[in-house]
mmCIF file of C-alpha atoms in Angstrom:
data_model
loop_
_atom_site.group_PDB
_atom_site.id
_atom_site.type_symbol
_atom_site.label_atom_id
_atom_site.label_comp_id
_atom_site.label_asym_id
_atom_site.label_seq_id
_atom_site.Cartn_x
_atom_site.Cartn_y
_atom_site.Cartn_z
ATOM 1 C CA MET A 1 21.651 -5.356 22.350
ATOM 2 C CA THR A 2 22.946 -4.891 18.812
ATOM 3 C CA ALA A 3 23.061 -1.546 17.043
ATOM 4 C CA VAL A 4 20.240 -2.674 14.720
ATOM 5 C CA ALA A 5 18.065 -3.633 17.675
ATOM 6 C CA ARG A 6 18.754 -0.326 19.399
ATOM 7 C CA TRP A 7 17.820 1.525 16.221
ATOM 8 C CA TRP A 8 14.658 -0.531 15.741
ATOM 9 C CA LEU A 9 13.452 -0.009 19.321
ATOM 10 C CA ARG A 10 14.435 3.665 19.551
ATOM 11 C CA ASP A 11 11.457 5.650 20.795
ATOM 12 C CA ASP A 12 11.661 8.521 18.317
ATOM 13 C CA ALA A 13 8.094 8.689 17.031
ATOM 14 C CA PRO A 14 5.189 10.335 18.854
ATOM 15 C CA ALA A 15 1.910 8.555 19.466
ATOM 16 C CA GLU A 16 0.227 11.017 17.104
ATOM 17 C CA ARG A 17 2.250 9.759 14.117
ATOM 18 C CA LEU A 18 1.165 6.175 14.641
ATOM 19 C CA ALA A 19 -2.401 7.321 15.292
ATOM 20 C CA LEU A 20 -2.459 9.285 12.049
ATOM 21 C CA LEU A 21 -1.250 6.211 10.174
ATOM 22 C CA ARG A 22 -4.067 4.206 11.784
ATOM 23 C CA ILE A 23 -6.661 6.786 10.709
ATOM 24 C CA VAL A 24 -5.454 7.206 7.128
ATOM 25 C CA ILE A 25 -4.730 3.537 6.410
ATOM 26 C CA GLY A 26 -7.862 2.321 8.201
ATOM 27 C CA ALA A 27 -10.068 4.828 6.369
ATOM 28 C CA TRP A 28 -8.458 3.873 3.061
ATOM 29 C CA ALA A 29 -9.099 0.184 3.752
ATOM 30 C CA CYS A 30 -12.723 0.922 4.673
ATOM 31 C CA VAL A 31 -13.391 2.845 1.450
ATOM 32 C CA TYR A 32 -11.518 0.239 -0.594
ATOM 33 C CA THR A 33 -13.649 -2.530 0.896
ATOM 34 C CA LEU A 34 -16.908 -0.654 0.206
ATOM 35 C CA ALA A 35 -15.823 -0.202 -3.392
ATOM 36 C CA ARG A 36 -15.295 -3.972 -3.704
ATOM 37 C CA VAL A 37 -18.744 -4.958 -2.385
ATOM 38 C CA PRO A 38 -20.472 -4.904 -5.838
ATOM 39 C CA GLU A 39 -17.620 -7.030 -7.165
ATOM 40 C CA LEU A 40 -18.133 -9.561 -4.358
ATOM 41 C CA TYR A 41 -21.738 -9.913 -5.460
ATOM 42 C CA ALA A 42 -20.772 -10.178 -9.137
ATOM 43 C CA LEU A 43 -18.289 -12.955 -8.349
ATOM 44 C CA SER A 44 -21.055 -15.005 -6.772
ATOM 45 C CA GLN A 45 -22.756 -15.109 -10.176
ATOM 46 C CA HIS A 46 -19.774 -16.815 -11.818
ATOM 47 C CA PRO A 47 -19.705 -20.597 -12.305
ATOM 48 C CA ALA A 48 -18.583 -22.334 -9.116
ATOM 49 C CA GLY A 49 -15.825 -24.099 -11.073
ATOM 50 C CA GLU A 50 -13.951 -20.810 -11.426
ATOM 51 C CA TYR A 51 -13.514 -20.570 -7.654
ATOM 52 C CA ALA A 52 -10.042 -21.696 -6.504
ATOM 53 C CA PRO A 53 -9.662 -20.507 -2.903
ATOM 54 C CA VAL A 54 -6.332 -19.001 -1.866
ATOM 55 C CA GLY A 55 -5.057 -17.849 1.500
ATOM 56 C CA ALA A 56 -7.730 -17.066 4.085
ATOM 57 C CA ALA A 57 -10.464 -17.842 1.528
ATOM 58 C CA ARG A 58 -9.746 -21.531 2.090
ATOM 59 C CA LEU A 59 -12.101 -21.267 5.044
ATOM 60 C CA PHE A 60 -14.838 -21.680 2.439
ATOM 61 C CA ALA A 61 -14.412 -24.654 0.143
ATOM 62 C CA SER A 62 -17.175 -23.409 -2.165
ATOM 63 C CA PRO A 63 -18.232 -19.906 -3.269
ATOM 64 C CA LEU A 64 -20.494 -17.863 -1.030
ATOM 65 C CA ALA A 65 -24.008 -16.890 -1.948
ATOM 66 C CA GLY A 66 -24.201 -13.333 -3.226
ATOM 67 C CA VAL A 67 -26.161 -12.029 -0.238
ATOM 68 C CA LEU A 68 -23.687 -13.565 2.235
ATOM 69 C CA ALA A 69 -20.669 -12.212 0.342
ATOM 70 C CA VAL A 70 -22.185 -8.714 0.341
ATOM 71 C CA ALA A 71 -23.026 -8.950 4.066
ATOM 72 C CA LEU A 72 -19.483 -9.970 4.905
ATOM 73 C CA GLY A 73 -18.146 -7.153 2.743
ATOM 74 C CA PHE A 74 -20.237 -4.547 4.590
ATOM 75 C CA ALA A 75 -19.305 -6.079 7.938
ATOM 76 C CA THR A 76 -15.623 -5.826 7.003
ATOM 77 C CA ALA A 77 -16.064 -2.156 6.048
ATOM 78 C CA ALA A 78 -17.809 -1.465 9.375
ATOM 79 C CA LEU A 79 -14.982 -3.141 11.294
ATOM 80 C CA LEU A 80 -12.414 -1.078 9.376
ATOM 81 C CA ALA A 81 -14.323 2.125 10.165
ATOM 82 C CA ALA A 82 -14.087 1.236 13.874
ATOM 83 C CA PHE A 83 -10.409 0.389 13.278
ATOM 84 C CA ALA A 84 -9.781 3.883 11.873
ATOM 85 C CA LEU A 85 -11.566 5.487 14.842
ATOM 86 C CA GLY A 86 -9.656 3.337 17.355
ATOM 87 C CA VAL A 87 -12.839 1.900 18.920
ATOM 88 C CA ALA A 88 -12.184 -0.988 21.371
ATOM 89 C CA TRP A 89 -8.787 -1.291 19.752
ATOM 90 C CA ARG A 90 -7.486 -4.512 21.291
ATOM 91 C CA ALA A 91 -10.617 -6.437 20.282
ATOM 92 C CA VAL A 92 -11.652 -4.734 17.046
ATOM 93 C CA ALA A 93 -8.256 -4.228 15.346
ATOM 94 C CA PRO A 94 -7.296 -7.926 14.986
ATOM 95 C CA ILE A 95 -10.806 -8.861 13.817
ATOM 96 C CA ALA A 96 -10.846 -6.056 11.250
ATOM 97 C CA ALA A 97 -7.412 -7.075 9.944
ATOM 98 C CA LEU A 98 -8.451 -10.721 9.582
ATOM 99 C CA ALA A 99 -11.706 -9.675 7.884
ATOM 100 C CA LEU A 100 -9.788 -7.577 5.325
ATOM 101 C CA LEU A 101 -7.402 -10.490 4.743
ATOM 102 C CA TRP A 102 -10.359 -12.781 4.087
ATOM 103 C CA MET A 103 -12.102 -10.300 1.755
ATOM 104 C CA THR A 104 -9.035 -9.730 -0.399
ATOM 105 C CA SER A 105 -8.225 -13.447 -0.433
ATOM 106 C CA TYR A 106 -11.771 -14.275 -1.553
ATOM 107 C CA ARG A 107 -11.546 -11.694 -4.338
ATOM 108 C CA ASN A 108 -8.240 -13.201 -5.441
ATOM 109 C CA SER A 109 -9.731 -16.696 -5.600
ATOM 110 C CA TRP A 110 -11.416 -16.179 -8.972
ATOM 111 C CA GLY A 111 -8.559 -16.564 -11.413
ATOM 112 C CA MET A 112 -6.502 -13.370 -10.900
ATOM 113 C CA VAL A 113 -4.314 -12.254 -8.007
ATOM 114 C CA PHE A 114 -4.411 -8.484 -7.440
ATOM 115 C CA HIS A 115 -1.007 -7.724 -5.961
ATOM 116 C CA THR A 116 -1.866 -4.026 -5.865
ATOM 117 C CA GLU A 117 -3.634 -4.560 -2.531
ATOM 118 C CA ASP A 118 -0.956 -6.632 -0.771
ATOM 119 C CA LEU A 119 0.760 -3.714 0.954
ATOM 120 C CA LEU A 120 -2.531 -2.309 2.216
ATOM 121 C CA VAL A 121 -3.390 -5.642 3.851
ATOM 122 C CA LEU A 122 0.098 -5.933 5.364
ATOM 123 C CA HIS A 123 -0.172 -2.436 6.817
ATOM 124 C CA VAL A 124 -3.573 -3.110 8.388
ATOM 125 C CA VAL A 125 -2.388 -6.409 9.876
ATOM 126 C CA ALA A 126 0.764 -4.753 11.245
ATOM 127 C CA LEU A 127 -1.192 -1.846 12.722
ATOM 128 C CA ALA A 128 -3.514 -4.297 14.477
ATOM 129 C CA VAL A 129 -0.631 -5.549 16.647
ATOM 130 C CA THR A 130 0.720 -2.087 17.572
ATOM 131 C CA PRO A 131 -0.457 0.516 20.145
ATOM 132 C CA ALA A 132 -1.919 2.609 17.317
ATOM 133 C CA ALA A 133 -4.940 3.798 19.336
ATOM 134 C CA ASP A 134 -3.029 5.513 22.147
ATOM 135 C CA ALA A 135 -3.823 8.918 20.639
ATOM 136 C CA TRP A 136 -6.526 10.458 18.486
ATOM 137 C CA ALA A 137 -8.857 7.577 19.232
ATOM 138 C CA ILE A 138 -12.082 6.898 21.109
ATOM 139 C CA GLY A 139 -10.973 5.833 24.567
ATOM 140 C CA ALA A 140 -7.334 6.588 23.849
ATOM 141 C CA ARG A 141 -4.889 5.593 26.606
ATOM 142 C CA ARG A 142 -1.336 6.868 26.746
ATOM 143 C CA ARG A 143 1.177 4.186 27.552
ATOM 144 C CA ALA A 144 2.780 4.264 30.956
ATOM 145 C CA ARG A 145 6.331 5.535 31.287
ATOM 146 C CA GLY A 146 8.802 2.733 30.739
ATOM 147 C CA GLU A 147 6.620 0.816 28.295
ATOM 148 C CA ALA A 148 7.660 0.330 24.666
ATOM 149 C CA GLY A 149 7.176 3.491 22.612
ATOM 150 C CA TYR A 150 5.976 4.019 19.091
ATOM 151 C CA GLY A 151 9.120 4.200 16.964
ATOM 152 C CA TRP A 152 9.277 0.433 16.398
ATOM 153 C CA ALA A 153 5.674 0.357 15.198
ATOM 154 C CA VAL A 154 6.210 3.144 12.680
ATOM 155 C CA ARG A 155 9.428 1.478 11.494
ATOM 156 C CA LEU A 156 7.550 -1.818 11.050
ATOM 157 C CA LEU A 157 5.094 -0.151 8.663
ATOM 158 C CA GLY A 158 7.947 1.590 6.819
ATOM 159 C CA ALA A 159 9.875 -1.665 6.566
ATOM 160 C CA LEU A 160 6.851 -3.360 4.974
ATOM 161 C CA THR A 161 6.640 -0.595 2.374
ATOM 162 C CA ALA A 162 10.354 -0.854 1.611
ATOM 163 C CA ALA A 163 10.246 -4.664 1.495
ATOM 164 C CA THR A 164 7.553 -4.758 -1.197
ATOM 165 C CA TYR A 165 9.689 -2.612 -3.513
ATOM 166 C CA LEU A 166 12.890 -4.483 -2.681
ATOM 167 C CA LEU A 167 11.263 -7.838 -3.480
ATOM 168 C CA ALA A 168 9.999 -6.462 -6.804
ATOM 169 C CA GLY A 169 13.548 -5.416 -7.705
ATOM 170 C CA ILE A 170 14.980 -8.791 -6.691
ATOM 171 C CA ALA A 171 12.316 -10.495 -8.816
ATOM 172 C CA LYS A 172 13.404 -8.439 -11.826
ATOM 173 C CA LEU A 173 17.017 -9.504 -11.346
ATOM 174 C CA ARG A 174 16.098 -13.166 -10.858
ATOM 175 C CA LEU A 175 13.888 -13.269 -13.957
ATOM 176 C CA ALA A 176 15.870 -11.023 -16.300
ATOM 177 C CA GLY A 177 19.263 -10.327 -14.748
ATOM 178 C CA ALA A 178 21.273 -7.488 -16.185
ATOM 179 C CA SER A 179 19.301 -7.709 -19.450
ATOM 180 C CA TRP A 180 16.526 -5.719 -17.751
ATOM 181 C CA LEU A 181 18.727 -2.622 -17.962
ATOM 182 C CA ASP A 182 18.748 -2.375 -21.771
ATOM 183 C CA GLY A 183 15.030 -1.572 -21.787
ATOM 184 C CA ASP A 184 14.010 -4.279 -24.260
ATOM 185 C CA LEU A 185 11.988 -6.248 -21.731
ATOM 186 C CA LEU A 186 10.268 -3.076 -20.534
ATOM 187 C CA ARG A 187 9.475 -2.189 -24.136
ATOM 188 C CA ASP A 188 7.900 -5.623 -24.649
ATOM 189 C CA GLN A 189 5.813 -5.263 -21.503
ATOM 190 C CA ILE A 190 4.540 -1.833 -22.546
ATOM 191 C CA ALA A 191 3.796 -2.995 -26.083
ATOM 192 C CA ILE A 192 1.968 -6.194 -25.052
ATOM 193 C CA ASP A 193 -0.045 -4.543 -22.303
ATOM 194 C CA ASN A 194 -1.208 -1.659 -24.470
ATOM 195 C CA LEU A 195 -1.970 -3.975 -27.390
ATOM 196 C CA ARG A 196 -4.173 -6.060 -25.104
ATOM 197 C CA LYS A 197 -5.951 -2.915 -23.929
ATOM 198 C CA ALA A 198 -6.538 -1.775 -27.513
ATOM 199 C CA LEU A 199 -7.943 -5.157 -28.532
ATOM 200 C CA MET A 200 -10.220 -5.257 -25.478
ATOM 201 C CA GLY A 201 -11.466 -1.710 -25.992
ATOM 202 C CA ASP A 202 -9.758 -0.306 -22.914
ATOM 203 C CA ASP A 203 -7.896 3.009 -22.748
ATOM 204 C CA VAL A 204 -4.332 2.871 -24.048
ATOM 205 C CA ALA A 205 -1.699 4.646 -21.950
ATOM 206 C CA VAL A 206 -1.115 8.285 -22.831
ATOM 207 C CA LEU A 207 2.621 8.059 -23.491
ATOM 208 C CA SER A 208 2.880 4.459 -24.657
ATOM 209 C CA GLY A 209 3.467 5.428 -28.289
ATOM 210 C CA VAL A 210 6.130 7.997 -27.428
ATOM 211 C CA MET A 211 8.007 5.552 -25.231
ATOM 212 C CA LEU A 212 7.892 2.732 -27.759
ATOM 213 C CA ASP A 213 9.267 5.065 -30.431
ATOM 214 C CA HIS A 214 12.258 6.151 -28.299
ATOM 215 C CA ALA A 215 14.276 3.195 -27.061
ATOM 216 C CA TRP A 216 16.701 5.404 -25.162
ATOM 217 C CA LEU A 217 13.849 6.494 -22.882
ATOM 218 C CA LEU A 218 13.057 2.891 -22.003
ATOM 219 C CA ALA A 219 16.651 2.104 -21.023
ATOM 220 C CA GLY A 220 16.650 5.022 -18.595
ATOM 221 C CA LEU A 221 13.244 4.082 -17.182
ATOM 222 C CA ALA A 222 14.272 0.446 -16.751
ATOM 223 C CA ALA A 223 17.415 1.434 -14.846
ATOM 224 C CA GLY A 224 15.494 4.005 -12.805
ATOM 225 C CA SER A 225 12.779 1.565 -11.791
ATOM 226 C CA LEU A 226 15.354 -0.962 -10.632
ATOM 227 C CA ALA A 227 17.235 1.696 -8.668
ATOM 228 C CA VAL A 228 14.051 2.765 -6.903
ATOM 229 C CA GLU A 229 13.147 -0.798 -5.977
ATOM 230 C CA LEU A 230 16.553 -1.957 -4.825
ATOM 231 C CA GLY A 231 17.185 1.349 -3.062
ATOM 232 C CA ALA A 232 13.981 1.153 -0.994
ATOM 233 C CA PRO A 233 15.693 0.086 2.277
ATOM 234 C CA ALA A 234 17.582 3.410 2.286
ATOM 235 C CA ALA A 235 14.239 5.140 2.966
ATOM 236 C CA LEU A 236 14.275 3.625 6.460
ATOM 237 C CA LEU A 237 17.057 6.076 7.327
ATOM 238 C CA GLY A 238 14.415 8.787 7.385
ATOM 239 C CA GLY A 239 14.931 12.504 6.832
ATOM 240 C CA ARG A 240 15.911 13.792 3.419
ATOM 241 C CA VAL A 241 16.872 10.340 2.164
ATOM 242 C CA ALA A 242 13.350 9.073 2.835
ATOM 243 C CA ARG A 243 11.774 12.131 1.176
ATOM 244 C CA VAL A 244 13.924 11.739 -1.936
ATOM 245 C CA TRP A 245 13.103 8.028 -2.211
ATOM 246 C CA VAL A 246 9.369 8.646 -1.716
ATOM 247 C CA ALA A 247 9.403 11.262 -4.487
ATOM 248 C CA ALA A 248 11.254 8.830 -6.801
ATOM 249 C CA ALA A 249 8.892 5.949 -5.995
ATOM 250 C CA TRP A 250 5.854 8.150 -6.591
ATOM 251 C CA ALA A 251 7.305 9.280 -9.944
ATOM 252 C CA PHE A 252 7.879 5.592 -10.787
ATOM 253 C CA HIS A 253 4.170 4.863 -10.283
ATOM 254 C CA LEU A 254 3.198 7.905 -12.320
ATOM 255 C CA GLY A 255 5.399 6.566 -15.104
ATOM 256 C CA VAL A 256 3.570 3.215 -14.958
ATOM 257 C CA VAL A 257 0.264 5.055 -15.416
ATOM 258 C CA LEU A 258 1.563 7.056 -18.377
ATOM 259 C CA ALA A 259 3.247 4.066 -20.040
ATOM 260 C CA MET A 260 0.783 1.241 -19.301
ATOM 261 C CA ASN A 261 -2.309 2.801 -17.739
ATOM 262 C CA ILE A 262 -1.888 0.565 -14.675
ATOM 263 C CA TRP A 263 -2.889 2.260 -11.447
ATOM 264 C CA PHE A 264 -1.589 1.613 -7.952
ATOM 265 C CA PRO A 265 -3.852 3.993 -5.984
ATOM 266 C CA TYR A 266 -2.426 3.185 -2.540
ATOM 267 C CA PRO A 267 1.039 4.612 -3.344
ATOM 268 C CA LEU A 268 -0.114 7.076 -5.980
ATOM 269 C CA LEU A 269 -2.327 8.933 -3.487
ATOM 270 C CA GLY A 270 0.259 8.661 -0.738
ATOM 271 C CA PRO A 271 -0.899 6.389 2.143
ATOM 272 C CA ALA A 272 1.672 3.696 1.318
ATOM 273 C CA PHE A 273 4.532 6.158 1.894
ATOM 274 C CA LEU A 274 3.290 7.901 5.058
ATOM 275 C CA PRO A 275 5.170 5.556 7.473
ATOM 276 C CA LEU A 276 8.441 6.798 5.970
ATOM 277 C CA LEU A 277 7.623 10.466 6.609
ATOM 278 C CA ARG A 278 6.462 12.649 9.500
ATOM 279 C CA PRO A 279 2.868 13.494 8.536
ATOM 280 C CA GLU A 280 1.802 14.579 12.021
ATOM 281 C CA SER A 281 3.921 17.725 11.589
ATOM 282 C CA TRP A 282 2.300 18.807 8.328
ATOM 283 C CA PRO A 283 -0.742 20.650 9.811
ATOM 284 C CA ALA A 284 1.530 22.823 11.982
ATOM 285 C CA ARG A 285 3.811 23.527 9.031
ATOM 286 C CA ALA A 286 0.804 24.462 6.907
ATOM 287 C CA ARG A 287 -0.400 26.905 9.577
ATOM 288 C CA GLU A 288 3.065 28.466 9.785
ATOM 289 C CA TRP A 289 3.151 28.788 5.985
ATOM 290 C CA ARG A 290 -0.261 30.494 5.944
ATOM 291 C CA ARG A 291 0.792 32.878 8.690
ATOM 292 C CA GLY A 292 3.938 33.705 6.744
ATOM 293 C CA ARG A 293 1.920 34.417 3.614
ATOM 294 C CA ALA A 294 -0.498 36.581 5.596
ATOM 295 C CA GLY A 295 2.405 38.501 7.136
#
């Protein structure tokens, strides 16, 4: 077995960490799906010619009736709620993952692809093939001694997070090369996006004017964003390296909000980064901190 394989299969994560990821990511996916239900109905009111099925949505050659789309949306949310609770895991988890894949594919079949939800779908699909309901779940069953542990499953989720950022960095280099680093392309993106928002009556980003007036800021932000994206695999090392990268990636998304008013809620509110950390230890640390304050 190679060193990489030994590292990947190392059983260094407790069942509770994977279970917490299941709960948080599953609950997020459930709420996200419920929030999309009105949109599913609104899409059914569009002309059928606007429907161009992609991915799993190709199961339906024509748009769904509004009532059916809403029913499938609510059914998907119910499955994801059971997913988060760990109910009948081996049967429910794959069905819930496929339902979420269909729902997001159907939403993306109407002229615009929302890449902000890709990582969420990948995490749910990956969780569905792991023993994520062995703890903190209805009917939880601890794995027998000698069976595969939980480290590989947590690393799989972390690798998916890192891969999405790495691919974004590679795309920048392929499309722009080293010219991305001077900040001119970033300036153009910020200017065009905020101009479109102003013309459409949307809110312009808070710091867009400041950034466009100071080119030196844009050069630093361009280099920083590329460093965060290309440096994402380092987060798989865990420990302080992972925490530093997570903080940098979160700051990157905050910068996108301030410069372009584009929101990526999944990383901004934290679930996207949890596989790279040790969130199951946080409640105990919080209790110790409170005891220390009380003392």
